C-alpha cells in the first residue's frame, strides 16, 4: 500500500491497510505530530488534511487514504498555514498544546474553504475539536485574526521553533552548585532554565522564565525552559516544593507561590556571578558593570554577551544575601504582550509528550482493566489475542491484563480478542445511585462524622434564626480526561539504571514506584518528565492505578528485555478511575430578622483524597479529617460567628484523586449556593449578604465588589436574563458573576462571565487571563454535563467523551477577566476560577427560573446549550 504524506510517497505494509491512519502515521511512519485523544471520533485531536479537508484520522482506515493527499502538522505549509500559526502564536492560544496540531489544521481547512467566517461559522466548524484546557475563546479570536491577515494580502513568515535541547542528567557536582541546577548559560547564548515544575499547560515554564529574565536582566527571548529531568530529590534540596511537602511536586497551583523566592534568588546569584566575571576580566569595579537584556557593559566601552563570560562566571563565588529587585524596577514582570515560551513548538507539533517517546526495540502495551473497580483477574484466555499480528505477549499484572504488541493498533486488536474472567470478590458493586444513597445515609445519620472546625454555638444560633434553610447538595464523580490519555515509558539499561518517562506531577512518586517494582535503590531510577498534555491533578503517579506502575510491571515480567510504553485507550483511562470524589453536603443555616447570619452548620460525606498521596497525605489527613475534602469550608473567606463543619469519610472502592481545585470543587458549590438561598430567605441581596460576612477579608471583598460592579450587578436586565454571583479565597481572592438567558425552547444559555481576581503580583497578565478562562470553561463544562456513572453491579458506564460531555466551542460564554493591582507575593491562578462557576451558575439559574439546582450536573435538571 502506498500513501502520499506531506507530498512524499511512502510504502506501508499491507497488514496495516485497515489500521486507522492515525496509528499508521504515529507507530509505522514515526510521525508524532498527529495526536490520539479518544479513538472514537469525539475529539479531533487526530485531525489531518486529506485532499484539503480536515479529517479524523482515527476514523479513517489507512487504505481509504490511498491515492489521496494526506497533510499532517509536520507538512502543512502555505500562506493560510502561516497566517493561522502566527495568529495562534501571537494570541497566546496554547496551553498544554496537545490538541493544537488538530485545532490549527481544522482552522486551516476552514479558512481554505471560507476566508471570512463569522463567529457562528467558526464555532460550528471547530465544535468537533476538543480542548480540555479551554483555549476556545482564543482559538476563535485567532481565526478571526488569521482571516484579517489573509485579507490584508501580507502573510507572516512561517513560524519556527527552537529544537528541544538535549539535556544530559546533571552530575552530582552540578547539583551541589547553587545556580547550575536552575540556570545554565549555553555557548549559543541560550539561557537554559531547569523547571522544578512540570509544564502541563498552566504556564509554569513561562512564569519561571519571567522571574529569571527579570532578576538576571536577560533577554526574555533567549530563555529556554526544560522540565528538570532526573530531578527526583526526595530530600528537597534542589527541586523540592516547600509549599507542597518539601519534595519535587507540581500541584495546588503553587508553582509561582512556592518557587518565586527561590528562582529570584538564583537568578540574582547568576547575575552577580556574571558581573563578577566581567569585573575580573575587565579590571573594573563590579558596581560599574551594567547588565541589560543579556549584555554586560562598562562605561569604558567594554561589552560582552552572557555567553562570552559564562565559563568564567561559573568559577565565581556566589554572594549571600542578595536583595531581589524593587518592584518599581520591574521591566519583565507584569508586562503586557509577553508570549509563552512553549508555544511555537506546540503549534508545530514538535513538543514531545510521553505518548511521543519512541525507543529502539520498544513495545507498546494496553492494559485491560476490570469493568468494576476492585475486581481482579480470575482467568485469562489469551489464545486469540496472541494470534493477532503484531501481538507479542499477554501479561497479567496488578491492575489487569496487558496486551503487549509492536504498535498501539496491534495491541488494541489483541485487547479486543482477549477473554478475561474477573473475580468480583473485592469489587465495588454499588451503582452511582447506590453510592449516592450511602453518602446521604452517612450525612443524615452523622455516622463516623468528625468535627473539622467549630466556632461558637450553631445549635443556639439556629434556635434564634428568623429564617432557616436545611438543604442537601449532591455532586457526582468527575474525570480529569486530559487530552493526552494516560501513559508512561520505561527501560532498564545495561548499567542497571532504570529510566522512566512520564508527564508526572510528582517524579519522586514515580521514582519510588520504579525502585519498588524493579527492586533497585531509588537513586538508580532516572525519571524523565516530558510536558504533559494536560493533567488537572490526574498525573500524581501514586503507584496505584498508574501507567508508570503498569509499564514497570510489564517490563519486569518480560525480564527487562524491551523498553515498554503503556498507552491507555481513553476507555482504559476511565476504567483506571482516580476521579474527583462524589460528595453529598447538608447545610443548615439561619438568619435573623435583619438578615444577619445566626448560624452555619455544614455536614458532608465524601471519599477522602489525601491518603492517596504519599508524603502529602501524612500532613493533610489528620485525626480522620481529610483537608482535601473540607477545604473551602474550614478555611472559607467569611466570618461566621456560629460555625461548624462535620465530615464523614466514605468507604467506597472508587479510586479518588486530586481534581482541579480539589475539595473546593464541591464544597464551594454547596457553600455559595447555600448563601444565595439564605439571601433569598432573608430577602437580601446576595452581594450585600456576602459583603457583611467579608468585613474581615478585604481582598476577597474587593474582588466581590469589582466583579459585581463590572458585571453591572443591580442594574436591570431584559426579560429572560439573570445573574448569579459567587466568591472565594481559594488560592487567590476572586469572585465571578455568571449571566444566563433562556430561549424560546426553554434552553439555558450561559452568555457572559465576569471574573475579578487578586492574585498578588502578576508575572504575566495574559497568562493569568488564559488560566482563568480555561478554569471557567473547565468548571462550566463539569457543572453542566460532567458525571462518571457506575451502572448496576458497579459497571463503569462512562468510558469516553461520547458519555462524558465536556465544554465545546459552541457553548462558550464571553469572559471578562479583571486583575486587581496588588503588592502581595504571587498566589495561584491555575485553578482559581473553577470552584465558583457552578454556584454562580446555579444562583443565576434560580434568579432566572425560580428553580434551585442542588444536584450536579445541571443537565439532570435543565437543558444547557
Ligand atoms: S477523534 Fe480521533 S482521536 Fe479523538
Ligand atoms: S491546549 Fe487544548 S487540550 Fe491543552
Tab-separated table of N, CA and C and ligand atoms in Angstrom, residues 95-97 99-100 131-133 135 483, ligand 2:
chain	number	residue	atom	x	y	z
A	95	UNK	N	-2.151	26.219	25.591
A	95	UNK	CA	-1.812	25.882	26.985
A	95	UNK	C	-0.995	24.584	26.971
A	96	UNK	N	-1.624	23.421	27.248
A	96	UNK	CA	-0.785	22.212	27.213
A	96	UNK	C	-0.326	21.917	25.796
A	97	UNK	N	-1.107	22.325	24.816
A	97	UNK	CA	-0.693	22.211	23.424
A	97	UNK	C	-1.053	20.919	22.734
A	99	UNK	N	-3.816	19.415	21.944
A	99	UNK	CA	-4.880	19.438	20.933
A	99	UNK	C	-4.550	20.344	19.757
A	100	UNK	N	-3.495	21.163	19.892
A	100	UNK	CA	-3.343	22.286	18.967
A	100	UNK	C	-2.960	21.917	17.534
A	131	UNK	N	-10.783	20.851	23.418
A	131	UNK	CA	-9.604	21.361	24.119
A	131	UNK	C	-9.932	21.338	25.600
A	132	UNK	N	-9.302	20.448	26.330
A	132	UNK	CA	-9.603	20.357	27.765
A	132	UNK	C	-9.012	21.535	28.540
A	133	UNK	N	-8.055	22.234	27.948
A	133	UNK	CA	-7.508	23.418	28.626
A	133	UNK	C	-8.413	24.633	28.447
A	135	UNK	N	-9.070	26.542	25.553
A	135	UNK	CA	-8.498	27.646	24.769
A	135	UNK	C	-9.471	28.173	23.716
A	483	UNK	N	-6.373	15.759	27.544
A	483	UNK	CA	-6.400	15.349	26.127
A	483	UNK	C	-5.412	14.230	25.825
B	2	LIG	S1	-4.281	23.225	24.833
B	2	LIG	FE1	-6.004	22.103	24.147
B	2	LIG	S2	-6.055	20.361	25.402
B	2	LIG	FE2	-4.479	21.581	26.231
